XYZ file of C-alpha atoms in Angstrom:
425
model
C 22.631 18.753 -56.751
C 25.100 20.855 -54.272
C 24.292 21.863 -51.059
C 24.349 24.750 -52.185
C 21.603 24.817 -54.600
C 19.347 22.741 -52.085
C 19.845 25.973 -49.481
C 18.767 28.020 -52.433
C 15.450 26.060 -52.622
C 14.798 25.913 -49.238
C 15.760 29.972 -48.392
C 12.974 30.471 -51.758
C 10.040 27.847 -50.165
C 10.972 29.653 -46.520
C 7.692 30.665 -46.163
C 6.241 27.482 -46.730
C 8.509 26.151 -44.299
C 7.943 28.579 -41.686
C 3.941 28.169 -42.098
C 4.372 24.505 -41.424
C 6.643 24.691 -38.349
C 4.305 27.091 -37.101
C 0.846 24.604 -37.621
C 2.517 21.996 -36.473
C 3.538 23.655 -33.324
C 0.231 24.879 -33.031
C -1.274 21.625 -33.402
C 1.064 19.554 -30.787
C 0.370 22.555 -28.095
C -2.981 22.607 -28.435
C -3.449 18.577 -28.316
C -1.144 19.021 -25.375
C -3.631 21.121 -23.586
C -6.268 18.674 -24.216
C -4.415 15.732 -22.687
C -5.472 14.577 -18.984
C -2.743 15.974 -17.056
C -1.037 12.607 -14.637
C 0.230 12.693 -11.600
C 2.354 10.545 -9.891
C 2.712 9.666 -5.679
C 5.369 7.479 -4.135
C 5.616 5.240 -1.190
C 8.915 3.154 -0.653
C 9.469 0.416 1.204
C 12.399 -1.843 2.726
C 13.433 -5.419 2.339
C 14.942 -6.410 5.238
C 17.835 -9.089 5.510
C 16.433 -11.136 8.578
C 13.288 -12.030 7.309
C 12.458 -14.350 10.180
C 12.037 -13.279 13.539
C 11.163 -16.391 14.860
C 14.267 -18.022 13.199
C 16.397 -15.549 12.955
C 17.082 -16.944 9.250
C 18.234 -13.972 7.261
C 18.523 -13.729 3.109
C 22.349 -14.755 1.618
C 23.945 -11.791 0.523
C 25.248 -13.551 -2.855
C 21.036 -14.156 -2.918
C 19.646 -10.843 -1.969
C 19.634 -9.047 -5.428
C 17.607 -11.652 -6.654
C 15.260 -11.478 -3.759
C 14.308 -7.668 -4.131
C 13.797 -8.579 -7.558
C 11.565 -11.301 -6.769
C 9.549 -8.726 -4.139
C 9.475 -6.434 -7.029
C 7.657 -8.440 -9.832
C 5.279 -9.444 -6.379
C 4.415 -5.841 -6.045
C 3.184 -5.228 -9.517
C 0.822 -8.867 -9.188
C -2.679 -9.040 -9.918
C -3.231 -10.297 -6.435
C -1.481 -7.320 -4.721
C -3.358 -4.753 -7.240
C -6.694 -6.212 -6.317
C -6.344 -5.688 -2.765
C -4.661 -2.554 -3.119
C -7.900 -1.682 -5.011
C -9.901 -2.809 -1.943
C -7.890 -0.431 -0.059
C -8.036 2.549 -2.212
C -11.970 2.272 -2.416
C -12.115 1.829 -6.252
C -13.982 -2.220 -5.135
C -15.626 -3.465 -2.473
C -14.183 -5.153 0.565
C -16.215 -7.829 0.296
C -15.296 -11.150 -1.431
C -16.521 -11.357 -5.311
C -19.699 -13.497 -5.184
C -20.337 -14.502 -8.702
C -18.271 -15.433 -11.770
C -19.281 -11.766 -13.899
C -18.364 -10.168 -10.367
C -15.131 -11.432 -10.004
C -13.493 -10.988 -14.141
C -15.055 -7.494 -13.490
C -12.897 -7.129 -10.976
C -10.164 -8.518 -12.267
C -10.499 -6.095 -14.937
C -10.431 -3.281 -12.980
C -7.060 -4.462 -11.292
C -4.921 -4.904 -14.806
C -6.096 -1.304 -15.440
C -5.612 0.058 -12.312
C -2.395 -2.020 -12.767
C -0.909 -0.454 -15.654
C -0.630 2.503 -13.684
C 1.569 0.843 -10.711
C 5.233 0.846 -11.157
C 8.204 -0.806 -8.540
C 11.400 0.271 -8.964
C 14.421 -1.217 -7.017
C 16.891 1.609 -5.617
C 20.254 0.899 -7.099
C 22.834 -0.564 -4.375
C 20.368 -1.228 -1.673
C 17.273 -2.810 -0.364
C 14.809 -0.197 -0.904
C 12.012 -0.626 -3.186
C 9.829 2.839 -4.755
C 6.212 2.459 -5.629
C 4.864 4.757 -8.042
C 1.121 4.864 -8.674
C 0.146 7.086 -11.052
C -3.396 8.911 -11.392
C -4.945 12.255 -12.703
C -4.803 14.128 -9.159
C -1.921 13.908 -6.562
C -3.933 12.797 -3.885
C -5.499 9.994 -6.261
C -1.581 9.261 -6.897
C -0.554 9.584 -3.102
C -3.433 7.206 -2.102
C -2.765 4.359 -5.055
C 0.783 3.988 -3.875
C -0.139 4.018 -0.291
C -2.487 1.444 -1.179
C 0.128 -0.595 -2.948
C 2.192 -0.219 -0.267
C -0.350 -1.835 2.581
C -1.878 -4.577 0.081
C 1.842 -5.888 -0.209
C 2.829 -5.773 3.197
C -0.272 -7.829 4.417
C -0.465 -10.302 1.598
C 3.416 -11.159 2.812
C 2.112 -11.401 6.117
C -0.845 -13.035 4.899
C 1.281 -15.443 2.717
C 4.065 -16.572 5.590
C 1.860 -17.075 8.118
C -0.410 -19.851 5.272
C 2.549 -21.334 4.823
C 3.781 -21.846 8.584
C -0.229 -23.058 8.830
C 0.326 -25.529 5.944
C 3.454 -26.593 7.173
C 2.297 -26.937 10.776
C -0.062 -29.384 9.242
C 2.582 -31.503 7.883
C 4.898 -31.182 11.229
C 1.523 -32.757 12.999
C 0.908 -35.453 10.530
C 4.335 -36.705 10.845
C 4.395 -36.386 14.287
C 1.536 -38.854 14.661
C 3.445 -41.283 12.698
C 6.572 -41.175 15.030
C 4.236 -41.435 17.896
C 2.730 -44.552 16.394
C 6.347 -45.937 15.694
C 7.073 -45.142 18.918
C 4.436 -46.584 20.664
C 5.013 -49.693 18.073
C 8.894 -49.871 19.315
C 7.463 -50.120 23.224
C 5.149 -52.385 22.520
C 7.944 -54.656 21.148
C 10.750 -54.154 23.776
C 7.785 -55.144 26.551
C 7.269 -58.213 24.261
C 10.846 -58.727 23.808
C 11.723 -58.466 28.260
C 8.522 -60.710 28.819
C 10.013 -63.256 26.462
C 13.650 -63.766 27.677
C 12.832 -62.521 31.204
C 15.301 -59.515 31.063
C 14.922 -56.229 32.102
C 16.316 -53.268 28.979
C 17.347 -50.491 30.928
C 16.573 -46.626 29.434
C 20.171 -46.404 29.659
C 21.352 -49.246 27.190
C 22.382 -51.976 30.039
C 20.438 -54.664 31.036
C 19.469 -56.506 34.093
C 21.766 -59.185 33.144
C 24.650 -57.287 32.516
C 23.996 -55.141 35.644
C 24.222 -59.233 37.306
C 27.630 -59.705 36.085
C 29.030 -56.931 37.069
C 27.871 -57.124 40.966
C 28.530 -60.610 40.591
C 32.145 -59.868 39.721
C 32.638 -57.293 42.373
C 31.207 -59.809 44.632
C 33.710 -62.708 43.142
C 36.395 -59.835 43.967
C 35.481 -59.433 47.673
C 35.245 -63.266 48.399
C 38.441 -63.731 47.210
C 39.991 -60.937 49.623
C 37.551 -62.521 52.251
C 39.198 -66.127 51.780
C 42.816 -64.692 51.851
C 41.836 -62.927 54.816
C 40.272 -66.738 56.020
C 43.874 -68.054 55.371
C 45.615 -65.903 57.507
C 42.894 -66.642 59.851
C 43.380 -70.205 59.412
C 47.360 -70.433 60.370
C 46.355 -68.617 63.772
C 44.047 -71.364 64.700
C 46.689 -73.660 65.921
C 46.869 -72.146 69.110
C 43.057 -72.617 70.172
C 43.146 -75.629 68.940
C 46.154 -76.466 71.299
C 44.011 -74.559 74.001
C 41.308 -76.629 73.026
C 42.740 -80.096 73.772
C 44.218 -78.599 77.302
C 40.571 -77.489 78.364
C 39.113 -80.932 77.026
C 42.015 -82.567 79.739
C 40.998 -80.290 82.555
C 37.547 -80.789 81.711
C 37.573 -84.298 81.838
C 39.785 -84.048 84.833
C 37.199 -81.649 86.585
C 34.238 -83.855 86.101
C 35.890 -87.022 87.223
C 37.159 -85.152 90.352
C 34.044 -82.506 90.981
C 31.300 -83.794 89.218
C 29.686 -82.410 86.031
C 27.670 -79.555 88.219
C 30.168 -78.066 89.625
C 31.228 -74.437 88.539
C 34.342 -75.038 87.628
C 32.891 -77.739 85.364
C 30.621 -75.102 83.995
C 33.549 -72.706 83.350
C 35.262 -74.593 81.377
C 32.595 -76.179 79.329
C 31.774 -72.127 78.358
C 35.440 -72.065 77.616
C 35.627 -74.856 75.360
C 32.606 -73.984 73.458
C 33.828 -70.027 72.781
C 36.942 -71.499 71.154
C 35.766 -74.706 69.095
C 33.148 -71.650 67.908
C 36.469 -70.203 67.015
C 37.774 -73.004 64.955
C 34.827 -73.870 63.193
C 33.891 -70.813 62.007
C 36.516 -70.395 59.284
C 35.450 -73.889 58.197
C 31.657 -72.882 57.634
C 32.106 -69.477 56.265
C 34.292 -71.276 53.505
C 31.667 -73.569 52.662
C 28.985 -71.011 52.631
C 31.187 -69.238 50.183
C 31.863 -72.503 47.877
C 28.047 -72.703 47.679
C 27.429 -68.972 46.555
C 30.263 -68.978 44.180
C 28.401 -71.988 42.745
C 25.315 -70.459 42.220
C 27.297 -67.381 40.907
C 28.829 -69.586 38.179
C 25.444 -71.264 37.462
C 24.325 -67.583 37.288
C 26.899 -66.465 34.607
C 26.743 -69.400 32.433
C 22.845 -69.057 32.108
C 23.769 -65.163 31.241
C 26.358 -65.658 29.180
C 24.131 -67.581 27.215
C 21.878 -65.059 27.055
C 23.629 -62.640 25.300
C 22.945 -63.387 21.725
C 19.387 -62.499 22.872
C 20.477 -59.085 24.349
C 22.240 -57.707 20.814
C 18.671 -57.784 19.552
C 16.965 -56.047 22.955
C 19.491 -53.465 21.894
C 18.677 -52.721 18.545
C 15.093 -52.403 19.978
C 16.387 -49.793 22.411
C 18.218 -48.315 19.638
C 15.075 -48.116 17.569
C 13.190 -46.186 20.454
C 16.158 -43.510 21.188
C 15.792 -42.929 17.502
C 12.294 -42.299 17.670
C 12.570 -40.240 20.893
C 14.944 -37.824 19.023
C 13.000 -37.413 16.009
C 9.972 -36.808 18.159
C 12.239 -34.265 19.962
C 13.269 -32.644 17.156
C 10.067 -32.677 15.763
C 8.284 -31.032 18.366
C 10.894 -28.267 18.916
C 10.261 -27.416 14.612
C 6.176 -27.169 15.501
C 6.774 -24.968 18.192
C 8.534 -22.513 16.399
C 6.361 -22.899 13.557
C 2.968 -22.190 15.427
C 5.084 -19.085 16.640
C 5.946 -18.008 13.151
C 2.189 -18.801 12.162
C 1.128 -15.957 14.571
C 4.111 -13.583 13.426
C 3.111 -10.013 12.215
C 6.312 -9.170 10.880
C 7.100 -10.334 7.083
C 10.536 -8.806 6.252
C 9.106 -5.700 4.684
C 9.056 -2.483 6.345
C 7.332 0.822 4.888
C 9.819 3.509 4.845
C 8.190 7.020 5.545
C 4.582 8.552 4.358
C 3.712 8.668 0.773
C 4.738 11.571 -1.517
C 4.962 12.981 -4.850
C 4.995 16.913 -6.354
C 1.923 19.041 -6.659
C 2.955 19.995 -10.037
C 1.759 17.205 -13.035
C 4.341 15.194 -14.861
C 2.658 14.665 -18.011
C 1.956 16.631 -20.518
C 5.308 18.055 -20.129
C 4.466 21.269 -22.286
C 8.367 22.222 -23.206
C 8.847 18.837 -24.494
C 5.655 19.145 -26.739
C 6.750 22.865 -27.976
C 10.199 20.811 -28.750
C 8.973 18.018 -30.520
C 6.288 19.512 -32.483
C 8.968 22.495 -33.742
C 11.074 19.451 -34.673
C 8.492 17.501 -36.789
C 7.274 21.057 -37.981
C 10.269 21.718 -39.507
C 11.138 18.363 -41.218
C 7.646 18.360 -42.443
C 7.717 21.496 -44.216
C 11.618 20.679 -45.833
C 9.886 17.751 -47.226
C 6.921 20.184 -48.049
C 9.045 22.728 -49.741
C 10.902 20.400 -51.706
C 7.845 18.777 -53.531
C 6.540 22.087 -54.012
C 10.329 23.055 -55.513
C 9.823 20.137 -57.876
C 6.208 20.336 -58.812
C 7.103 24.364 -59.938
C 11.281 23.655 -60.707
C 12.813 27.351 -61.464
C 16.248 28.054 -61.545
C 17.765 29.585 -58.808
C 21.416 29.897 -59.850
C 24.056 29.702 -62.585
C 24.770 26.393 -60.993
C 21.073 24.826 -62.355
C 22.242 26.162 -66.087
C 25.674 24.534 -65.740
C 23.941 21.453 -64.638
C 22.368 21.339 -67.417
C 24.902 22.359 -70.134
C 23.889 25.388 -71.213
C 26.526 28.454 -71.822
C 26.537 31.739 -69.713
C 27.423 34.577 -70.618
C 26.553 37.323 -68.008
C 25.266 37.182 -64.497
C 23.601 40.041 -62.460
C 23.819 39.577 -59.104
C 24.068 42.048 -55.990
C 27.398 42.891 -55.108
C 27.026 44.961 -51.660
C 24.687 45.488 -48.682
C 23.097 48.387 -50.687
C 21.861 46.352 -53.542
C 23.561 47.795 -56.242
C 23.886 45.306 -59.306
C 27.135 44.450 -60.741
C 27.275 42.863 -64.327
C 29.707 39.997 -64.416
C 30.867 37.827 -67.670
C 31.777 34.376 -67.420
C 35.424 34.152 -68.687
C 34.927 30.289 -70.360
C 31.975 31.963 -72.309
């Protein structure tokens, strides 16, 4: 068939049409009445990039898009519902005592639920929660609720995990103090067994020896070059120490051994073989000390084997000292962050939403049901057309083959009929 002869049906079964569009219309605006009207209320929050105050540790840009997303499926959880519900008075504050108490409220949440939607705002950090109810202040109050439930259960949620990890941080710390204590215990052993003293600062007593001992082996040998220059002078006194042993014996032979001058010259003689002798016994003082010195050294040197593994001992406890360091800097800042009030989300203004409902949207309705109306009564006409088939043109008796002769039809906008004769007939 031509689209011609179809518009010919439908302009005859136009009535039929027209009745349908108009029931159906009819029908879809007075359902539409009849449906609960919904509003909807908004609060928004913000993600913010330094999430840590404590820290200072912030979110990785290339990472932050997944992060809102993250903090967008969180808002929509059963565990944030259930506390907004708490909050928005629809259950109790109190803590579900039995089983029956607690799927009950569980429950409620997933339908109070399906009424929550987050939305991330395109380009940025902001997040929109919708909550959707049947007045606006029901709506405004749901996403308000939302809103709070979130923001503590982050709060709620860092600080149980700075708790849990504090835990850890104290566990382990126990253990270094034991090693510790276990390292202290072994370098007292260790100086009690080779009589040494380990030093905090890596030296030993030993090694602190040598070196004095070769300062000191320094200074004795600028002492006996000094002695050596000291020695080539002493040929005078001992030339002045013959001539006052002749006058002395002289003096006594001639005076007697009482006599002052006797005396004088004995105090003479005595100040300058003081003089000579002195070199003599400062050198052997110093051969004896430089022996005990080398004694000294030799029993250290041998020693020193000993001392590598006093220093690995030392090494073990500075290793332990900065762990524990370390250590106790991480628990400090962990009790701080398990006291933090801050999570990284901020609410971003009050809560709002239109007066007006957003559903049922009544223009949409009329548009939809005038839509359905009308395909529902083509298809209507149509089987009506083909239960009661007529022909409405010359086209349906060339279709079917038969020969025309004549056909009236109106000619002008006064109706006058005009007789016209096929020219093949």
């Amino acid at each position: 068939m031509s689209i011609q002869q179809w518009l010919l049906i439908l302009w005859a079964r136009r009535l039929v049409i027209l009745l349908t569009l108009a029931g159906v219309a009819a029908g879809g605006i007075v359902a539409g009445s009849r449906l609960p009207k919904t509003y909807v209320g908004k609060a928004r929050i913000m993600i913010e990039l330094a999430t840590d105050p404590i820290t200072g540790g912030k979110i990785e840009p290339r990472a932050f898009e997944g992060a809102v997303a993250t903090q967008t499926a969180l808002i929509q959880d059963l565990s944030v519902i259930s506390r907004a519900a708490q909050f928005a008075g629809y259950a109790p504050m109190t803590e579900a005592r039995t089983e029956a108490e607690l799927r009950a409220r569980e429950s409620a949440a997933r339908a109070l639920g399906r009424g929550v939607v987050a939305t991330n705002v395109p380009n940025s950090n902001l997040i929109d929660i919708a909550g959707y109810s049947g007045s606006y202040q029901e709506a405004r109050k749901l996403a308000e609720a939302v809103r709070r439930a979130y923001i503590e259960l982050s709060i709620q949620q860092q600080r149980s995990s700075a708790i849990r990890a504090l835990v850890i941080m104290q566990q382990q710390m126990r253990i270094f103090l034991q090693q510790r204590t276990v390292a202290s215990e072994r370098r007292t052993a260790f100086e009690r067994l080779h009589d040494v003293v380990l030093r905090d600062d890596g030296e030993d007593s030993d090694t602190e020896t040598m070196a004095k001992i070769a300062k000191a082996n320094t200074d004795d040998l600028q002492k006996m070059a000094r002695r050596k220059a000291a020695a080539v002078d002493q040929s005078g006194n001992i030339l002045a120490l013959s001539r006052i042993d002749a006058a002395l014996s002289a003096a006594q032979a001639s005076l007697g051994p009482n006599h002052p001058q006797v005396q004088a010259l004995m105090a003479r003689r005595a100040v300058l073989a003081a003089n000579v002798q002195a070199p003599a016994v400062a050198q052997n003082a110093a051969i004896s000390v430089q022996s005990m010195m080398s004694q000294k050294v030799e029993q250290m040197l041998a020693n020193r084997g000993v001392l590598a593994e006093g220093r690995m001992l030392l090494t073990e406890e500075y290793a332990s000292d900065n762990l524990i360091r370390a250590l106790a800097a991480r628990i400090v800042t962990t009790a701080q962050q398990a006291n933090v009030v801050n999570s990284g989300v901020t609410a971003v203004g009050a809560p709002n939403g239109p007066v007006e409902p957003i559903a049922p949207n009544f223009p949409v309705i009329c548009i939809v049901s005038a839509i359905l109306g009308l395909i529902l009564g083509v298809q209507i006409a149509i089987v009506v057309e083909l239960l009661n088939r007529r022909v409405r043109g010359i086209e349906d008796l060339a279709r079917m083959g038969i020969p025309i002769l004549s056909a009236l039809h109106q000619d002008d906008d006064k109706g006058r009929a005009e007789l016209a004769f096929d020219a093949a007939a």
